Amino acid sequence: MRFSVNIPNFGDFADPRKVATVAAAAEEAGWDGLFVWDHVLHRQHQGRPFGDPWMLLTAAALATSRIRLGTLLTPVPRYRPQQLARQVATLDQLSGGRVIFAAGLGGPVEDEYRSFGDTAEPRVLAERLDEGLELLPRFWSGEPVNHRGRHYEVRDVRLLPATVQRPGPPVWIGGFWPRRAPMRRAARWDGAVPLFETARHGHVPDVSDVRELAAYVRRHRTAGAERPFELVLGGATPSDAAKARDVTGPLYDAGATWWDERQIQTGPGLDRLPAVLRRIEAGPPVV
């Protein structure tokens, strides 16, 4: 099992210098990854400063040499695919091939889409997500792309540089379990990052739910099944190593391959640097 630190892109972490501090501390303490949120607007946290996640991750890349970096998660339908492809490829080049790309619809959809005059219709957003996901690896390849779809058109475009990772960064897909459609989408890619109806962000999922989800994804793995597939869970663990292993050990046995530490993200201090650093410095809950 591998272990990551998860931080929002607002509050203290709107400042790239503080994100660089978090990244360096995580690498020093033995964590395997750093993931940031990708919100442009979240009215629950309105009044706080927000930072662009790709700028924040650029600072993290410059401060580290080993840990994996990415968003959890990027709302692909909110972006133009060519813009997003270039941002990810640039970060992958800068970091020496350390990017993981996590994707979904994002939310709250009313905040992130309708506030800016965009549709919040789930069916349309899902279509844009799937079509965008089809385009991104083609852009990352550095080869010419021609595409005419329901939502996007590309005419003989070649985007360089290509990503360091070939055929591209691992693609993880988020969604709520037990909703089946997002996990069928995840099964076509490289990983699943589920939230659970019974365990929202920051809360540890039930082991039986994890086993059910893992079995469901395995049944739907088809194309690309020879590539490693990650099941990424998250929540809060105690700083005490033995107690933390009591949380993550059963989830590892149930099929989880990554634990994403969301230590303080259910309380008022979720966007404050000191509390995050304390948990990072205590080290990951290694199984």
Short mmCIF file of C-alpha atoms in Angstrom, two decimals:
data_model
loop_
_atom_site.label_atom_id
_atom_site.label_comp_id
_atom_site.label_asym_id
_atom_site.label_seq_id
_atom_site.Cartn_x
_atom_site.Cartn_y
_atom_site.Cartn_z
CA MET A 1 0.00 0.00 0.00
CA ARG A 2 1.14 3.53 -0.77
CA PHE A 3 0.27 6.68 1.13
CA SER A 4 -0.55 10.24 0.12
CA VAL A 5 -1.40 13.54 1.75
CA ASN A 6 -4.50 15.42 0.61
CA ILE A 7 -4.96 19.18 0.94
CA PRO A 8 -7.51 21.69 -0.38
CA ASN A 9 -6.53 24.42 -2.83
CA PHE A 10 -7.81 27.20 -0.58
CA GLY A 11 -6.98 28.85 2.72
CA ASP A 12 -3.31 28.49 3.61
CA PHE A 13 -2.91 26.19 0.60
CA ALA A 14 -3.83 28.85 -1.92
CA ASP A 15 -0.20 29.93 -1.43
CA PRO A 16 2.19 27.87 -3.64
CA ARG A 17 5.01 28.43 -1.15
CA LYS A 18 3.03 26.69 1.59
CA VAL A 19 2.14 23.84 -0.72
CA ALA A 20 5.85 23.49 -1.49
CA THR A 21 6.48 23.28 2.27
CA VAL A 22 3.86 20.53 2.60
CA ALA A 23 5.31 18.62 -0.35
CA ALA A 24 8.87 18.74 0.96
CA ALA A 25 7.72 17.65 4.43
CA ALA A 26 5.72 14.76 2.97
CA GLU A 27 8.67 13.53 0.96
CA GLU A 28 10.98 13.81 3.96
CA ALA A 29 8.54 11.88 6.20
CA GLY A 30 8.18 8.98 3.75
CA TRP A 31 4.82 9.67 2.13
CA ASP A 32 4.37 8.57 -1.49
CA GLY A 33 2.16 11.31 -2.92
CA LEU A 34 0.58 14.74 -2.54
CA PHE A 35 -2.84 15.51 -3.96
CA VAL A 36 -4.66 18.84 -4.02
CA TRP A 37 -8.28 19.72 -4.64
CA ASP A 38 -9.33 21.34 -7.91
CA HIS A 39 -12.05 23.87 -7.14
CA VAL A 40 -12.63 27.21 -8.79
CA LEU A 41 -15.63 27.90 -6.53
CA HIS A 42 -16.99 26.13 -3.46
CA ARG A 43 -19.57 28.32 -1.75
CA GLN A 44 -19.23 26.44 1.53
CA HIS A 45 -15.70 27.87 1.69
CA GLN A 46 -16.44 31.23 0.12
CA GLY A 47 -14.39 34.07 1.56
CA ARG A 48 -11.19 32.02 1.56
CA PRO A 49 -8.53 32.55 -1.11
CA PHE A 50 -8.32 29.80 -3.75
CA GLY A 51 -5.19 28.83 -5.70
CA ASP A 52 -4.92 27.29 -9.14
CA PRO A 53 -4.13 23.58 -8.54
CA TRP A 54 -1.65 23.30 -11.41
CA MET A 55 0.35 26.25 -10.13
CA LEU A 56 0.29 24.73 -6.64
CA LEU A 57 1.52 21.40 -7.99
CA THR A 58 4.25 23.16 -9.94
CA ALA A 59 5.57 24.52 -6.65
CA ALA A 60 5.32 21.04 -5.15
CA ALA A 61 7.24 19.52 -8.07
CA LEU A 62 10.07 22.04 -7.70
CA ALA A 63 10.34 21.24 -3.97
CA THR A 64 10.50 17.43 -4.37
CA SER A 65 12.13 14.67 -6.39
CA ARG A 66 10.27 11.46 -5.52
CA ILE A 67 6.63 11.77 -4.49
CA ARG A 68 3.76 11.47 -6.97
CA LEU A 69 1.69 14.59 -7.61
CA GLY A 70 -1.83 15.27 -8.81
CA THR A 71 -5.30 16.52 -8.15
CA LEU A 72 -8.08 14.67 -6.37
CA LEU A 73 -9.88 15.31 -8.50
CA THR A 74 -10.06 17.44 -11.65
CA PRO A 75 -13.54 18.16 -13.06
CA VAL A 76 -12.69 17.46 -16.70
CA PRO A 77 -15.97 18.90 -18.08
CA ARG A 78 -15.07 22.30 -16.60
CA TYR A 79 -11.93 22.53 -18.77
CA ARG A 80 -11.18 22.69 -22.45
CA PRO A 81 -9.37 19.38 -23.13
CA GLN A 82 -6.47 21.01 -24.98
CA GLN A 83 -5.81 23.41 -22.10
CA LEU A 84 -5.94 20.61 -19.55
CA ALA A 85 -3.72 18.33 -21.63
CA ARG A 86 -1.04 21.01 -21.87
CA GLN A 87 -1.11 21.74 -18.13
CA VAL A 88 -0.76 18.08 -17.23
CA ALA A 89 1.99 17.45 -19.80
CA THR A 90 3.96 20.47 -18.60
CA LEU A 91 3.77 19.28 -14.99
CA ASP A 92 4.75 15.75 -16.02
CA GLN A 93 7.78 17.14 -17.83
CA LEU A 94 8.76 19.35 -14.90
CA SER A 95 8.38 16.58 -12.33
CA GLY A 96 10.19 13.94 -14.37
CA GLY A 97 7.08 11.81 -14.90
CA ARG A 98 5.49 11.92 -11.44
CA VAL A 99 1.96 13.04 -12.31
CA ILE A 100 -1.16 11.03 -11.53
CA PHE A 101 -4.31 12.38 -13.18
CA ALA A 102 -7.56 11.91 -11.28
CA ALA A 103 -10.78 12.89 -13.01
CA GLY A 104 -14.51 13.15 -12.45
CA LEU A 105 -17.48 15.48 -12.71
CA GLY A 106 -16.38 17.47 -9.67
CA GLY A 107 -18.72 19.41 -7.48
CA PRO A 108 -20.70 20.98 -6.12
CA VAL A 109 -21.95 21.17 -9.70
CA GLU A 110 -24.15 24.20 -9.04
CA ASP A 111 -21.10 26.10 -7.75
CA GLU A 112 -18.52 24.90 -10.26
CA TYR A 113 -20.67 25.01 -13.41
CA ARG A 114 -23.97 26.88 -13.18
CA SER A 115 -22.40 29.82 -11.31
CA PHE A 116 -20.48 30.54 -14.51
CA GLY A 117 -23.37 30.04 -16.94
CA ASP A 118 -22.51 26.42 -17.77
CA THR A 119 -24.85 23.46 -17.68
CA ALA A 120 -25.12 21.38 -14.51
CA GLU A 121 -27.00 18.58 -16.26
CA PRO A 122 -25.31 15.32 -15.11
CA ARG A 123 -25.86 13.53 -18.43
CA VAL A 124 -24.17 16.29 -20.42
CA LEU A 125 -21.30 16.58 -17.94
CA ALA A 126 -20.78 12.82 -18.08
CA GLU A 127 -20.64 12.95 -21.88
CA ARG A 128 -18.05 15.72 -21.72
CA LEU A 129 -16.06 13.77 -19.13
CA ASP A 130 -15.89 10.65 -21.30
CA GLU A 131 -15.09 12.56 -24.47
CA GLY A 132 -12.44 14.62 -22.67
CA LEU A 133 -10.89 11.47 -21.23
CA GLU A 134 -10.72 10.02 -24.73
CA LEU A 135 -8.89 13.11 -26.00
CA LEU A 136 -6.38 13.63 -23.20
CA PRO A 137 -4.15 10.57 -23.84
CA ARG A 138 -4.16 11.37 -27.55
CA PHE A 139 -2.94 14.90 -26.83
CA TRP A 140 -0.35 13.56 -24.34
CA SER A 141 1.07 11.26 -27.02
CA GLY A 142 2.50 14.16 -29.01
CA GLU A 143 0.99 12.65 -32.17
CA PRO A 144 -1.45 14.42 -34.53
CA VAL A 145 -5.05 14.39 -33.33
CA ASN A 146 -8.21 14.65 -35.39
CA HIS A 147 -11.53 14.36 -33.61
CA ARG A 148 -15.16 15.23 -34.21
CA GLY A 149 -17.40 14.40 -31.26
CA ARG A 150 -20.61 15.53 -29.64
CA HIS A 151 -18.88 18.25 -27.60
CA TYR A 152 -15.35 18.75 -28.98
CA GLU A 153 -13.69 19.07 -32.36
CA VAL A 154 -9.95 18.89 -33.11
CA ARG A 155 -8.47 19.48 -36.55
CA ASP A 156 -4.97 18.11 -37.17
CA VAL A 157 -3.45 19.25 -33.87
CA ARG A 158 -0.20 18.04 -32.37
CA LEU A 159 0.55 19.18 -28.81
CA LEU A 160 4.18 19.11 -27.67
CA PRO A 161 5.88 18.30 -25.44
CA ALA A 162 4.39 14.87 -24.90
CA THR A 163 4.21 13.55 -21.36
CA VAL A 164 7.28 11.82 -19.93
CA GLN A 165 5.10 8.88 -18.91
CA ARG A 166 4.02 6.75 -21.84
CA PRO A 167 1.35 6.28 -22.95
CA GLY A 168 0.53 8.96 -20.39
CA PRO A 169 0.06 9.55 -16.67
CA PRO A 170 -2.10 7.03 -14.81
CA VAL A 171 -5.76 8.06 -14.95
CA TRP A 172 -7.88 7.54 -11.83
CA ILE A 173 -11.63 8.07 -11.82
CA GLY A 174 -13.68 9.36 -8.90
CA GLY A 175 -17.31 8.81 -8.00
CA PHE A 176 -19.71 7.85 -5.25
CA TRP A 177 -20.26 4.22 -4.36
CA PRO A 178 -22.71 2.44 -4.64
CA ARG A 179 -23.39 4.35 -7.88
CA ARG A 180 -22.28 1.89 -10.53
CA ALA A 181 -21.65 4.08 -13.59
CA PRO A 182 -18.57 5.96 -12.23
CA MET A 183 -16.95 2.69 -11.16
CA ARG A 184 -17.59 1.12 -14.57
CA ARG A 185 -15.85 4.17 -16.02
CA ALA A 186 -12.98 3.69 -13.55
CA ALA A 187 -12.62 0.05 -14.62
CA ARG A 188 -11.70 1.27 -18.12
CA TRP A 189 -8.81 3.32 -16.76
CA ASP A 190 -6.05 2.91 -14.18
CA GLY A 191 -7.70 3.44 -10.82
CA ALA A 192 -10.78 4.24 -8.78
CA VAL A 193 -11.03 7.00 -6.17
CA PRO A 194 -14.41 6.35 -4.56
CA LEU A 195 -16.27 8.29 -1.97
CA PHE A 196 -18.97 6.35 -0.17
CA GLU A 197 -22.55 7.28 0.57
CA THR A 198 -21.89 5.88 4.06
CA ALA A 199 -18.47 7.58 4.50
CA ARG A 200 -18.10 11.03 2.99
CA HIS A 201 -14.85 12.93 2.50
CA GLY A 202 -12.55 12.54 5.51
CA HIS A 203 -14.32 9.48 6.93
CA VAL A 204 -13.02 5.91 6.81
CA PRO A 205 -15.15 3.59 4.62
CA ASP A 206 -16.57 0.33 5.87
CA VAL A 207 -14.49 -2.71 4.93
CA SER A 208 -17.50 -4.59 3.56
CA ASP A 209 -18.28 -1.70 1.19
CA VAL A 210 -14.67 -1.72 -0.02
CA ARG A 211 -14.77 -5.46 -0.72
CA GLU A 212 -18.00 -5.07 -2.68
CA LEU A 213 -16.60 -2.19 -4.74
CA ALA A 214 -13.31 -3.98 -5.43
CA ALA A 215 -15.15 -7.07 -6.66
CA TYR A 216 -17.41 -4.94 -8.88
CA VAL A 217 -14.48 -3.18 -10.53
CA ARG A 218 -12.64 -6.47 -11.09
CA ARG A 219 -15.67 -7.86 -12.92
CA HIS A 220 -15.70 -4.86 -15.25
CA ARG A 221 -11.98 -4.67 -16.06
CA THR A 222 -11.53 -5.19 -19.82
CA ALA A 223 -9.29 -3.01 -21.99
CA GLY A 224 -5.99 -2.24 -20.34
CA ALA A 225 -6.52 -4.93 -17.74
CA GLU A 226 -2.83 -5.83 -18.01
CA ARG A 227 -1.92 -2.41 -16.51
CA PRO A 228 -1.80 -2.01 -12.72
CA PHE A 229 -5.10 -0.86 -11.24
CA GLU A 230 -5.22 1.23 -8.08
CA LEU A 231 -8.03 1.41 -5.53
CA VAL A 232 -7.54 4.67 -3.66
CA LEU A 233 -9.27 5.16 -0.33
CA GLY A 234 -9.03 8.05 2.07
CA GLY A 235 -9.94 9.32 5.49
CA ALA A 236 -8.35 10.30 8.77
CA THR A 237 -5.99 8.07 10.73
CA PRO A 238 -4.45 8.61 14.18
CA SER A 239 -0.88 9.89 14.40
CA ASP A 240 -0.02 6.82 16.48
CA ALA A 241 1.40 4.33 13.96
CA ALA A 242 -0.08 1.18 15.49
CA LYS A 243 -3.55 2.69 15.72
CA ALA A 244 -3.26 4.01 12.16
CA ARG A 245 -2.38 0.54 10.90
CA ASP A 246 -5.50 -0.78 12.60
CA VAL A 247 -7.43 1.50 10.22
CA THR A 248 -5.57 0.89 6.98
CA GLY A 249 -4.64 -2.78 7.40
CA PRO A 250 -8.16 -4.21 6.92
CA LEU A 251 -8.73 -1.88 3.95
CA TYR A 252 -5.52 -3.13 2.34
CA ASP A 253 -6.72 -6.71 2.87
CA ALA A 254 -10.01 -5.73 1.19
CA GLY A 255 -8.20 -4.52 -1.95
CA ALA A 256 -7.08 -0.93 -1.35
CA THR A 257 -3.68 -0.05 -2.84
CA TRP A 258 -3.42 3.63 -1.79
CA TRP A 259 -4.41 5.42 1.40
CA ASP A 260 -5.02 9.17 0.99
CA GLU A 261 -4.70 10.93 4.34
CA ARG A 262 -7.45 13.49 4.91
CA GLN A 263 -6.65 14.07 8.53
CA ILE A 264 -8.44 17.28 9.36
CA GLN A 265 -10.76 17.81 6.45
CA THR A 266 -13.99 17.43 8.38
CA GLY A 267 -13.32 20.34 10.73
CA PRO A 268 -12.68 24.08 10.69
CA GLY A 269 -8.89 23.67 10.41
CA LEU A 270 -8.88 21.86 7.08
CA ASP A 271 -7.13 24.75 5.32
CA ARG A 272 -4.48 25.50 7.94
CA LEU A 273 -0.81 24.59 7.47
CA PRO A 274 0.31 23.82 11.07
CA ALA A 275 -2.17 20.99 11.68
CA VAL A 276 -1.39 19.38 8.32
CA LEU A 277 2.35 19.51 8.99
CA ARG A 278 1.91 17.85 12.38
CA ARG A 279 0.14 14.90 10.80
CA ILE A 280 2.64 14.68 7.92
CA GLU A 281 5.63 14.65 10.23
CA ALA A 282 4.15 11.75 12.22
CA GLY A 283 4.55 9.66 9.08
CA PRO A 284 2.26 7.47 6.96
CA PRO A 285 0.26 4.59 8.47
CA VAL A 286 2.44 1.95 6.77
CA VAL A 287 0.83 -1.47 6.51
#
